[in-house]
Short mmCIF file of C-alpha atoms and ligand atoms in Angstrom, two decimals:
data_model
loop_
_atom_site.label_atom_id
_atom_site.label_comp_id
_atom_site.label_asym_id
_atom_site.label_seq_id
_atom_site.Cartn_x
_atom_site.Cartn_y
_atom_site.Cartn_z
CA UNK A 1 -27.32 -99.41 18.69
CA UNK A 2 -23.74 -99.37 17.57
CA UNK A 3 -23.04 -98.76 13.93
CA UNK A 4 -19.82 -100.02 12.42
CA UNK A 5 -17.66 -98.03 10.10
CA UNK A 6 -18.71 -99.07 6.61
CA UNK A 7 -19.02 -97.53 3.16
CA UNK A 8 -22.12 -95.60 4.20
CA UNK A 9 -20.18 -93.88 6.97
CA UNK A 10 -17.29 -93.07 4.69
CA UNK A 11 -19.76 -91.59 2.26
CA UNK A 12 -21.01 -89.34 5.05
CA UNK A 13 -17.48 -88.28 5.85
CA UNK A 14 -16.83 -87.57 2.19
CA UNK A 15 -19.95 -85.44 2.12
CA UNK A 16 -18.75 -83.62 5.21
CA UNK A 17 -15.43 -83.00 3.53
CA UNK A 18 -17.21 -81.71 0.45
CA UNK A 19 -19.11 -79.22 2.61
CA UNK A 20 -15.91 -78.14 4.28
CA UNK A 21 -14.33 -77.53 0.90
CA UNK A 22 -17.44 -75.72 -0.32
CA UNK A 23 -17.48 -73.47 2.75
CA UNK A 24 -13.79 -72.72 2.34
CA UNK A 25 -14.27 -71.93 -1.32
CA UNK A 26 -17.21 -69.64 -0.57
CA UNK A 27 -15.35 -67.92 2.23
CA UNK A 28 -12.31 -67.44 0.04
CA UNK A 29 -14.22 -66.26 -3.02
CA UNK A 30 -16.47 -63.81 -1.17
CA UNK A 31 -13.67 -62.85 1.19
CA UNK A 32 -11.39 -62.29 -1.78
CA UNK A 33 -13.82 -59.80 -3.26
CA UNK A 34 -14.48 -58.15 0.08
CA UNK A 35 -10.79 -58.19 0.94
CA UNK A 36 -9.93 -56.42 -2.29
CA UNK A 37 -12.46 -53.71 -1.49
CA UNK A 38 -11.11 -53.40 2.06
CA UNK A 39 -7.49 -53.30 0.91
CA UNK A 40 -8.26 -50.60 -1.67
CA UNK A 41 -10.25 -48.60 0.86
CA UNK A 42 -7.50 -48.99 3.44
CA UNK A 43 -4.90 -47.58 1.03
CA UNK A 44 -7.14 -45.07 -0.77
CA UNK A 45 -5.58 -41.94 0.67
CA UNK A 46 -9.04 -40.77 1.83
CA UNK A 47 -8.80 -40.42 5.59
CA UNK A 48 -12.42 -41.29 6.43
CA UNK A 49 -12.44 -44.32 4.12
CA UNK A 50 -9.13 -45.57 5.48
CA UNK A 51 -10.46 -45.15 9.00
CA UNK A 52 -13.61 -47.06 8.19
CA UNK A 53 -11.66 -49.91 6.62
CA UNK A 54 -9.22 -49.97 9.55
CA UNK A 55 -12.14 -50.20 11.97
CA UNK A 56 -13.66 -53.08 10.02
CA UNK A 57 -10.33 -54.90 9.98
CA UNK A 58 -9.76 -54.42 13.70
CA UNK A 59 -13.23 -55.61 14.64
CA UNK A 60 -13.12 -58.79 12.60
CA UNK A 61 -9.53 -59.64 13.38
CA UNK A 62 -9.96 -58.85 17.05
CA UNK A 63 -12.93 -61.13 17.71
CA UNK A 64 -13.23 -64.91 17.41
CA UNK A 65 -14.76 -66.34 14.26
CA UNK A 66 -17.06 -68.35 16.50
CA UNK A 67 -18.53 -65.17 17.92
CA UNK A 68 -18.90 -63.71 14.45
CA UNK A 69 -20.82 -66.79 13.34
CA UNK A 70 -23.18 -66.52 16.31
CA UNK A 71 -23.78 -62.85 15.86
CA UNK A 72 -24.49 -63.11 12.17
CA UNK A 73 -26.70 -66.17 12.66
CA UNK A 74 -28.82 -64.77 15.49
CA UNK A 75 -28.37 -61.15 14.50
CA UNK A 76 -29.72 -61.61 11.01
CA UNK A 77 -32.42 -63.78 12.52
CA UNK A 78 -33.51 -60.86 14.66
CA UNK A 79 -34.12 -58.80 11.55
CA UNK A 80 -37.00 -61.19 10.95
CA UNK A 81 -35.32 -62.64 7.93
CA UNK A 82 -35.20 -66.37 7.77
CA UNK A 83 -31.57 -67.25 7.42
CA UNK A 84 -30.43 -70.63 6.41
CA UNK A 85 -27.24 -71.76 8.09
CA UNK A 86 -25.74 -71.48 4.62
CA UNK A 87 -26.47 -67.80 4.41
CA UNK A 88 -25.27 -67.11 7.91
CA UNK A 89 -22.05 -69.03 7.45
CA UNK A 90 -21.36 -67.45 4.07
CA UNK A 91 -21.85 -63.96 5.43
CA UNK A 92 -19.76 -64.59 8.52
CA UNK A 93 -16.93 -66.23 6.57
CA UNK A 94 -17.03 -63.44 4.04
CA UNK A 95 -16.71 -60.75 6.70
CA UNK A 96 -13.99 -62.69 8.47
CA UNK A 97 -11.96 -63.42 5.34
CA UNK A 98 -12.45 -59.88 4.02
CA UNK A 99 -10.83 -58.46 7.11
CA UNK A 100 -7.84 -60.80 7.05
CA UNK A 101 -7.25 -60.72 3.31
CA UNK A 102 -7.87 -56.97 3.28
CA UNK A 103 -5.10 -56.48 5.82
CA UNK A 104 -2.71 -58.84 4.03
CA UNK A 105 -3.29 -57.13 0.70
CA UNK A 106 -3.11 -53.64 2.16
CA UNK A 107 0.36 -54.49 3.38
CA UNK A 108 1.38 -55.72 -0.07
CA UNK A 109 -0.06 -52.66 -1.80
CA UNK A 110 1.89 -50.40 0.53
CA UNK A 111 5.04 -52.45 -0.04
CA UNK A 112 5.07 -51.44 -3.72
CA UNK A 113 7.59 -48.59 -4.07
CA UNK A 114 6.14 -45.09 -4.39
CA UNK A 115 8.10 -44.70 -7.63
CA UNK A 116 5.65 -47.03 -9.36
CA UNK A 117 2.74 -44.77 -8.56
CA UNK A 118 4.74 -41.68 -9.48
CA UNK A 119 5.75 -43.12 -12.84
CA UNK A 120 2.11 -43.96 -13.53
CA UNK A 121 0.91 -40.51 -12.49
CA UNK A 122 3.55 -38.85 -14.64
CA UNK A 123 2.22 -40.85 -17.60
CA UNK A 124 -1.28 -39.57 -16.86
CA UNK A 125 -2.56 -43.00 -15.80
CA UNK A 126 -5.65 -42.81 -13.61
CA UNK A 127 -6.47 -44.72 -10.43
CA UNK A 128 -8.38 -47.68 -11.86
CA UNK A 129 -5.82 -48.43 -14.57
CA UNK A 130 -2.98 -47.87 -12.15
CA UNK A 131 -4.39 -50.39 -9.68
CA UNK A 132 -5.50 -52.92 -12.26
CA UNK A 133 -2.35 -52.99 -14.38
CA UNK A 134 0.47 -51.70 -12.20
CA UNK A 135 -0.05 -51.92 -8.44
CA UNK A 136 -2.29 -54.95 -7.86
CA UNK A 137 -0.42 -57.41 -10.10
CA UNK A 138 2.76 -56.69 -8.15
CA UNK A 139 1.03 -56.56 -4.77
CA UNK A 140 -0.91 -59.80 -5.22
CA UNK A 141 2.24 -61.57 -6.32
CA UNK A 142 4.12 -60.73 -3.16
CA UNK A 143 1.06 -61.56 -1.05
CA UNK A 144 0.71 -65.14 -2.32
CA UNK A 145 2.46 -66.86 0.62
CA UNK A 146 0.48 -64.94 3.25
CA UNK A 147 -2.73 -65.41 1.30
CA UNK A 148 -2.26 -69.17 1.16
CA UNK A 149 -1.39 -69.14 4.84
CA UNK A 150 -4.73 -67.55 5.55
CA UNK A 151 -6.52 -70.00 3.28
CA UNK A 152 -5.21 -72.85 5.43
CA UNK A 153 -6.55 -71.09 8.53
CA UNK A 154 -9.87 -70.62 6.78
CA UNK A 155 -10.22 -74.33 5.90
CA UNK A 156 -9.70 -75.23 9.53
CA UNK A 157 -11.91 -72.35 10.67
CA UNK A 158 -14.89 -73.69 8.77
CA UNK A 159 -15.17 -76.39 11.44
CA UNK A 160 -16.75 -73.73 13.64
CA UNK A 161 -19.76 -73.72 11.34
CA UNK A 162 -20.73 -76.92 13.11
CA UNK A 163 -21.83 -74.79 16.07
CA UNK A 164 -24.80 -73.43 14.20
CA UNK A 165 -25.78 -76.81 12.91
CA UNK A 166 -23.76 -77.07 9.75
CA UNK A 167 -22.86 -80.64 8.93
CA UNK A 168 -19.41 -80.16 7.55
CA UNK A 169 -16.47 -82.44 8.17
CA UNK A 170 -16.02 -81.88 11.92
CA UNK A 171 -19.69 -82.21 12.73
CA UNK A 172 -20.00 -85.31 10.60
CA UNK A 173 -17.15 -86.67 12.67
CA UNK A 174 -18.97 -85.84 15.91
CA UNK A 175 -22.18 -87.47 14.72
CA UNK A 176 -20.41 -90.59 13.55
CA UNK A 177 -18.40 -90.93 16.72
CA UNK A 178 -21.67 -90.75 18.68
CA UNK A 179 -23.17 -93.64 16.79
CA UNK A 180 -20.06 -95.74 16.36
CA UNK A 181 -18.53 -95.12 19.79
CA UNK A 182 -15.13 -94.99 18.13
CA UNK A 183 -14.23 -91.34 18.52
CA UNK A 184 -10.49 -91.81 18.18
CA UNK A 185 -10.76 -93.65 14.91
CA UNK A 186 -13.34 -91.26 13.50
CA UNK A 187 -11.54 -88.11 14.54
CA UNK A 188 -8.29 -89.63 13.33
CA UNK A 189 -9.84 -89.97 9.90
CA UNK A 190 -11.33 -86.49 10.10
CA UNK A 191 -7.95 -85.09 11.07
CA UNK A 192 -6.30 -86.87 8.17
CA UNK A 193 -8.86 -85.39 5.81
CA UNK A 194 -8.10 -81.85 7.03
CA UNK A 195 -4.43 -82.56 6.79
CA UNK A 196 -4.78 -83.88 3.26
CA UNK A 197 -6.32 -80.55 2.24
CA UNK A 198 -4.15 -78.16 4.24
CA UNK A 199 -0.75 -79.74 3.89
CA UNK A 200 -0.52 -79.43 0.09
CA UNK A 201 -1.72 -75.86 0.45
CA UNK A 202 1.02 -75.09 2.96
CA UNK A 203 3.56 -76.74 0.72
CA UNK A 204 2.32 -74.70 -2.22
CA UNK A 205 2.59 -71.56 -0.12
CA UNK A 206 6.15 -72.32 0.91
CA UNK A 207 7.17 -73.26 -2.62
CA UNK A 208 5.82 -69.96 -3.90
CA UNK A 209 7.55 -68.10 -1.12
CA UNK A 210 10.85 -69.64 -2.16
CA UNK A 211 10.18 -68.78 -5.77
CA UNK A 212 9.28 -65.19 -4.92
CA UNK A 213 12.05 -64.40 -2.46
CA UNK A 214 14.97 -64.21 -4.91
CA UNK A 215 12.89 -62.04 -7.21
CA UNK A 216 12.15 -59.68 -4.35
CA UNK A 217 15.86 -59.33 -3.66
CA UNK A 218 16.87 -58.15 -7.10
CA UNK B 1 13.81 -16.28 -28.36
CA UNK B 2 12.74 -16.63 -24.70
CA UNK B 3 10.07 -14.26 -23.57
CA UNK B 4 8.39 -13.59 -26.88
CA UNK B 5 5.91 -16.42 -27.31
CA UNK B 6 3.95 -18.16 -24.58
CA UNK B 7 6.35 -19.96 -22.24
CA UNK B 8 6.27 -23.73 -22.03
CA UNK B 9 6.57 -23.52 -18.26
CA UNK B 10 5.83 -20.57 -16.05
CA UNK B 11 6.13 -20.51 -12.28
CA UNK B 12 5.31 -17.34 -10.44
CA UNK B 13 5.84 -16.79 -6.72
CA UNK B 14 5.66 -20.49 -5.93
CA UNK B 15 5.88 -21.50 -2.27
CA UNK B 16 6.00 -25.16 -1.35
CA UNK B 17 5.95 -26.53 2.18
CA UNK B 18 6.48 -30.04 3.50
CA UNK B 19 4.72 -29.59 6.81
CA UNK B 20 6.45 -26.64 8.40
CA UNK B 21 9.53 -26.91 6.20
CA UNK B 22 9.61 -24.57 3.21
CA UNK B 23 11.15 -26.38 0.25
CA UNK B 24 10.45 -23.69 -2.39
CA UNK B 25 10.61 -20.02 -1.55
CA UNK B 26 8.78 -17.70 -3.87
CA UNK B 27 10.22 -19.32 -6.98
CA UNK B 28 9.89 -17.57 -10.32
CA UNK B 29 10.83 -19.80 -13.21
CA UNK B 30 10.18 -19.42 -16.90
CA UNK B 31 11.05 -21.83 -19.68
CA UNK B 32 10.48 -20.91 -23.31
CA UNK B 33 9.13 -23.47 -25.71
CA UNK B 34 12.01 -25.57 -27.05
CA UNK B 35 14.39 -24.34 -24.40
CA UNK B 36 16.70 -26.75 -22.58
CA UNK B 37 17.37 -26.03 -18.93
CA UNK B 38 19.84 -27.70 -16.63
CA UNK B 39 18.95 -27.35 -12.97
CA UNK B 40 21.68 -27.84 -10.40
CA UNK B 41 22.42 -27.08 -6.78
CA UNK B 42 23.40 -28.75 -3.53
CA UNK B 43 21.49 -31.68 -2.09
CA UNK B 44 18.23 -30.62 -0.47
CA UNK B 45 18.07 -27.33 -2.36
CA UNK B 46 14.68 -28.17 -3.85
CA UNK B 47 15.55 -29.26 -7.40
CA UNK B 48 13.42 -32.39 -7.35
CA UNK B 49 10.63 -30.51 -5.64
CA UNK B 50 10.61 -27.82 -8.32
CA UNK B 51 10.58 -30.34 -11.15
CA UNK B 52 7.86 -32.44 -9.50
CA UNK B 53 5.63 -29.39 -9.14
CA UNK B 54 5.58 -28.99 -12.91
CA UNK B 55 3.54 -32.18 -13.43
CA UNK B 56 1.87 -31.96 -10.05
CA UNK B 57 3.52 -34.89 -8.38
CA UNK B 58 3.72 -32.25 -5.65
CA UNK B 59 1.12 -29.63 -4.85
CA UNK B 60 2.12 -26.10 -3.97
CA UNK B 61 0.76 -23.79 -1.29
CA UNK B 62 1.10 -20.48 -3.10
CA UNK B 63 1.83 -19.11 -6.54
CA UNK B 64 0.93 -19.87 -10.15
CA UNK B 65 2.13 -22.64 -12.41
CA UNK B 66 1.22 -22.58 -16.09
CA UNK B 67 2.33 -25.42 -18.33
CA UNK B 68 1.86 -25.13 -22.09
CA UNK B 69 -0.90 -22.62 -21.55
CA UNK B 70 -2.73 -24.73 -18.96
CA UNK B 71 -3.01 -23.20 -15.53
CA UNK B 72 -2.19 -25.98 -13.07
CA UNK B 73 -4.98 -26.11 -10.51
CA UNK B 74 -6.43 -28.87 -8.41
CA UNK B 75 -8.94 -29.63 -11.16
CA UNK B 76 -8.54 -33.03 -12.69
CA UNK B 77 -8.88 -31.67 -16.20
CA UNK B 78 -5.93 -29.34 -15.82
CA UNK B 79 -3.78 -32.01 -14.18
CA UNK B 80 -4.62 -34.51 -16.93
CA UNK B 81 -3.90 -31.99 -19.65
CA UNK B 82 -0.54 -31.12 -18.17
CA UNK B 83 0.51 -34.71 -17.55
CA UNK B 84 -0.42 -35.61 -21.12
CA UNK B 85 2.03 -32.97 -22.31
CA UNK B 86 4.84 -33.60 -19.86
CA UNK B 87 7.04 -36.69 -19.76
CA UNK B 88 9.21 -37.53 -16.79
CA UNK B 89 12.32 -39.63 -16.24
CA UNK B 90 13.31 -40.58 -12.70
CA UNK B 91 16.60 -41.31 -11.03
CA UNK B 92 15.44 -44.83 -10.17
CA UNK B 93 13.95 -45.50 -13.65
CA UNK B 94 10.65 -46.66 -12.12
CA UNK B 95 9.91 -49.12 -14.89
CA UNK B 96 7.03 -51.51 -14.24
CA UNK B 97 8.93 -54.69 -13.32
CA UNK B 98 6.15 -57.15 -14.14
CA UNK B 99 5.82 -55.92 -17.71
CA UNK B 100 8.14 -56.37 -20.64
CA UNK B 101 9.94 -53.37 -22.09
CA UNK B 102 7.38 -53.21 -24.87
CA UNK B 103 4.44 -53.43 -22.47
CA UNK B 104 5.96 -50.67 -20.37
CA UNK B 105 5.95 -48.47 -23.45
CA UNK B 106 2.49 -49.43 -24.67
CA UNK B 107 0.42 -49.15 -21.49
CA UNK B 108 -0.04 -45.39 -21.24
CA UNK B 109 -0.60 -44.74 -24.96
CA UNK B 110 -3.36 -47.37 -24.96
CA UNK B 111 -4.98 -46.54 -21.62
CA UNK B 112 -4.50 -42.77 -21.55
CA UNK B 113 -4.45 -41.75 -25.20
CA UNK B 114 -6.77 -44.50 -26.37
CA UNK B 115 -4.32 -45.66 -29.02
CA UNK B 116 -4.98 -48.94 -30.80
CA UNK B 117 -2.63 -51.78 -29.85
CA UNK B 118 -0.98 -51.96 -33.26
CA UNK B 119 -0.44 -48.26 -33.35
CA UNK B 120 0.97 -48.25 -29.81
CA UNK B 121 3.27 -51.14 -30.63
CA UNK B 122 4.58 -49.40 -33.74
CA UNK B 123 5.27 -46.18 -31.85
CA UNK B 124 6.92 -48.09 -29.03
CA UNK B 125 9.17 -50.06 -31.38
CA UNK B 126 10.14 -46.90 -33.24
CA UNK B 127 11.09 -45.11 -30.03
CA UNK B 128 12.85 -48.15 -28.59
CA UNK B 129 14.88 -48.24 -31.80
CA UNK B 130 15.68 -44.61 -31.31
CA UNK B 131 17.15 -45.25 -27.86
CA UNK B 132 18.81 -48.31 -29.44
CA UNK B 133 17.19 -50.94 -27.36
CA UNK B 134 14.67 -52.51 -29.75
CA UNK B 135 16.32 -55.95 -29.45
CA UNK B 136 15.35 -56.00 -25.78
CA UNK B 137 11.67 -55.23 -26.38
CA UNK B 138 10.45 -58.53 -24.99
CA UNK B 139 12.70 -58.65 -21.96
CA UNK B 140 11.77 -57.65 -18.45
CA UNK B 141 13.40 -54.63 -16.80
CA UNK B 142 15.33 -56.82 -14.33
CA UNK B 143 17.09 -58.47 -17.27
CA UNK B 144 18.56 -55.15 -18.42
CA UNK B 145 21.48 -53.07 -17.23
CA UNK B 146 20.80 -49.76 -15.48
CA UNK B 147 21.71 -47.77 -18.56
CA UNK B 148 19.39 -49.85 -20.70
CA UNK B 149 16.58 -49.49 -18.17
CA UNK B 150 16.96 -45.74 -18.14
CA UNK B 151 16.84 -45.63 -21.94
CA UNK B 152 13.64 -47.67 -21.80
CA UNK B 153 12.25 -45.15 -19.30
CA UNK B 154 13.06 -42.36 -21.75
CA UNK B 155 11.38 -44.25 -24.58
CA UNK B 156 8.35 -44.93 -22.39
CA UNK B 157 7.94 -41.22 -21.71
CA UNK B 158 8.47 -40.36 -25.40
CA UNK B 159 5.71 -42.77 -26.43
CA UNK B 160 3.21 -40.23 -25.09
CA UNK B 161 4.66 -37.60 -27.47
CA UNK B 162 5.32 -35.08 -24.71
CA UNK B 163 6.17 -31.50 -25.57
CA UNK B 164 8.09 -31.12 -22.34
CA UNK B 165 10.49 -33.63 -20.78
CA UNK B 166 11.52 -33.53 -17.14
CA UNK B 167 14.59 -35.42 -15.96
CA UNK B 168 15.41 -35.80 -12.28
CA UNK B 169 19.04 -36.91 -11.99
CA UNK B 170 18.64 -39.52 -14.72
CA UNK B 171 22.24 -40.71 -14.49
CA UNK B 172 22.85 -40.56 -10.73
CA UNK B 173 21.86 -44.16 -10.08
CA UNK B 174 23.98 -45.52 -12.92
CA UNK B 175 27.40 -47.12 -12.90
CA UNK B 176 29.90 -44.71 -14.42
CA UNK B 177 30.33 -46.71 -17.61
CA UNK B 178 26.62 -46.43 -18.36
CA UNK B 179 26.26 -42.71 -17.88
CA UNK B 180 27.42 -41.89 -21.37
CA UNK B 181 24.84 -44.02 -23.21
CA UNK B 182 22.03 -42.28 -21.34
CA UNK B 183 23.50 -38.80 -21.79
CA UNK B 184 23.97 -39.48 -25.51
CA UNK B 185 20.32 -40.46 -25.75
CA UNK B 186 19.37 -37.20 -24.06
CA UNK B 187 21.65 -35.17 -26.29
CA UNK B 188 19.93 -36.79 -29.25
CA UNK B 189 16.62 -35.71 -27.80
CA UNK B 190 17.89 -32.17 -27.39
CA UNK B 191 18.37 -31.93 -31.13
CA UNK B 192 14.57 -31.93 -31.48
CA UNK B 193 12.18 -29.30 -30.38
CA UNK B 194 11.28 -30.94 -27.07
CA UNK B 195 11.45 -28.57 -24.13
CA UNK B 196 13.74 -30.06 -21.48
CA UNK B 197 14.23 -29.43 -17.80
CA UNK B 198 16.99 -31.60 -16.47
CA UNK B 199 18.26 -31.89 -12.92
CA UNK B 200 21.83 -33.09 -13.28
CA UNK B 201 25.35 -32.48 -12.14
CA UNK B 202 26.79 -33.64 -15.45
CA UNK B 203 28.39 -30.37 -16.40
CA UNK B 204 29.63 -31.69 -19.73
CA UNK B 205 26.01 -32.36 -20.62
CA UNK B 206 25.04 -28.88 -19.46
CA UNK B 207 27.67 -27.28 -21.69
CA UNK B 208 26.66 -29.43 -24.66
CA UNK B 209 22.90 -28.97 -24.64
CA UNK B 210 21.64 -26.41 -22.14
CA UNK B 211 20.46 -22.99 -23.22
CA UNK B 212 20.50 -21.96 -19.62
CA UNK B 213 21.80 -23.32 -16.34
CA UNK B 214 19.72 -22.62 -13.25
CA UNK B 215 21.31 -22.85 -9.83
CA UNK B 216 19.23 -23.43 -6.70
CA UNK B 217 20.10 -23.23 -3.03
CA UNK B 218 17.83 -23.48 0.00
CA UNK B 219 14.62 -23.51 -2.00
CA UNK B 220 15.48 -20.45 -4.06
CA UNK B 221 16.72 -19.86 -7.56
CA UNK B 222 20.00 -18.11 -6.87
CA UNK B 223 21.44 -17.63 -10.31
CA UNK B 224 20.69 -18.46 -13.93
CA UNK B 225 22.84 -17.93 -16.99
CA UNK B 226 23.84 -19.52 -20.29
CA UNK B 227 26.32 -22.35 -19.62
CA UNK B 228 29.46 -20.49 -20.78
CA UNK B 229 28.75 -17.58 -18.54
CA UNK B 230 27.54 -19.77 -15.71
CA UNK B 231 30.70 -21.85 -15.58
CA UNK B 232 33.27 -19.19 -16.42
CA UNK B 233 31.89 -16.27 -14.44
CA UNK B 234 29.47 -17.34 -11.72
CA UNK B 235 28.26 -14.25 -9.91
CA UNK B 236 26.84 -15.50 -6.69
CA UNK B 237 29.05 -16.67 -3.85
CA UNK B 238 27.02 -19.85 -3.36
CA UNK B 239 27.34 -20.69 -7.04
CA UNK B 240 31.07 -20.27 -6.86
CA UNK B 241 31.27 -22.47 -3.79
CA UNK B 242 29.10 -25.11 -5.48
CA UNK B 243 31.13 -25.14 -8.68
CA UNK B 244 34.32 -25.28 -6.63
CA UNK B 245 33.00 -28.37 -4.85
CA UNK B 246 31.97 -29.96 -8.14
CA UNK B 247 35.42 -29.49 -9.69
CA UNK B 248 37.12 -31.23 -6.80
CA UNK B 249 35.34 -34.50 -7.66
N1 LIG C 1 8.15 -35.77 1.01
C1 LIG C 1 8.89 -34.92 1.75
N2 LIG C 1 8.58 -34.68 3.03
C2 LIG C 1 9.31 -33.83 3.78
N3 LIG C 1 10.37 -33.17 3.34
C3 LIG C 1 10.74 -33.35 2.07
C4 LIG C 1 10.03 -34.25 1.21
N4 LIG C 1 10.63 -34.25 0.01
C5 LIG C 1 11.66 -33.40 0.12
N5 LIG C 1 11.74 -32.85 1.35
C6 LIG C 1 12.72 -31.89 1.81
O1 LIG C 1 12.69 -30.77 0.95
C7 LIG C 1 13.98 -30.33 0.64
C8 LIG C 1 14.20 -30.31 -0.84
O2 LIG C 1 14.16 -31.63 -1.30
P1 LIG C 1 14.45 -31.99 -2.80
O3 LIG C 1 14.29 -33.47 -2.93
O4 LIG C 1 13.66 -31.15 -3.70
O5 LIG C 1 16.00 -31.61 -2.91
P2 LIG C 1 16.98 -31.86 -4.11
O6 LIG C 1 17.54 -30.54 -4.48
O7 LIG C 1 16.33 -32.63 -5.18
O8 LIG C 1 18.10 -32.73 -3.41
P3 LIG C 1 18.95 -33.96 -3.98
O9 LIG C 1 20.07 -33.40 -4.77
O10 LIG C 1 19.44 -34.64 -2.74
O11 LIG C 1 18.02 -34.82 -4.78
C9 LIG C 1 14.94 -31.25 1.38
O12 LIG C 1 15.37 -30.60 2.55
C10 LIG C 1 14.12 -32.44 1.71
O13 LIG C 1 14.52 -33.00 2.94
MG1 LIG C 2 16.51 -34.59 -5.93
#
């Protein structure tokens, strides 16, 4: 039976889009936290901790997200825990985003001139205060373009969650194209939906880059 | 006066290595409370290194450092105690660029000394007035001239009420026309009882405020004398060569 493309199908696509956005938000939120931890560990000055963080970064940047999703999904399953796809995807996206954001933010932290740390030390300011009030505000500011760039990758990357049965935007598209037999139309719409999310993000990223560049020069 | 009471700074047999390179060679250095020292010497002689050892921005491999009665060891307590007592002004100002002038001056008093905001603000405004920059309190460092930024850096250090002030070439990064305003600020500071150690090649400043000029070369203290004596009758050959170079400029 061939279904036509009506309001019900658009509702499904909208739901798929909502899941995609939710997955991206989860990945970014959890990955943001994890990434902060990784970036701080990576620039902590403690050799073993830096090594550990570097290893984590290399592993999760050097393997496909798809593989990470599989391993988390089946791996956690092996531990005899029942994992919902939600859990598996959240964990995998978190690990993935932590590695990428951690590396981006490490770079920004290290780009802050040593004089800032020295001035803080000379004033007797301890690590936590130094990071919170002096280093991170400057580092996060210069990392905004790269961070948004990664966010765009992440939105598109969530489509891989379809592999373990997650009905986000891409998978909704696949299902609909199977019942409507109009794959081009459906995937055209799906593509437009991704574009509608990612393009403004990219624009925002570029606008911020332009705004930040002159400041970096002075 | 020097030598009687407990010294503000005492370095005994200090060796400092960067890897295999020895930057300080068995340095003995003593500064009495309230004394004002000018430290000079050729580039790479270890002036910055010596000054940075006093508040443990650098660690040393051998020797003793005692600051205001606190023996400087690896212990966090000792380091904190010393840094609370010692203010530092850098060649590159090192102001926090994302904070206003006032915020730059209030951060450490609030976070390190536990001062209340109002109290910290009052102190900051008073000290900014003293370096004559109170009108700029709400500006960001990038909006100020180099001389103004350096005066803010001095005020920021003073907000912690240090008993010792370290200056590492505070006027070297400034355009010539701004050197005077910063030196005047420092001369004003010298009129109080703050102990000062200042790396500078401003010999006019040395004559005006220093109790003693210390000359370094190759990681060693080669000669020290009151400014008159130092400039008119330098004893060591390297000092003479250095002063000869300086006069040519
Ligand atoms: N972090 C470092 N690593 C390796 N070597 C260093 C480091 N800092 C300083 N040195 C070396 O130690 C020596 C003394 O340096 P220092 O900065 O104390 O000299 P300085 O007298 O302040 O010179 P300048 O007048 O150029 O500022 C120099 O030879 C320098 O190359
Ligand atoms: Mg120096």
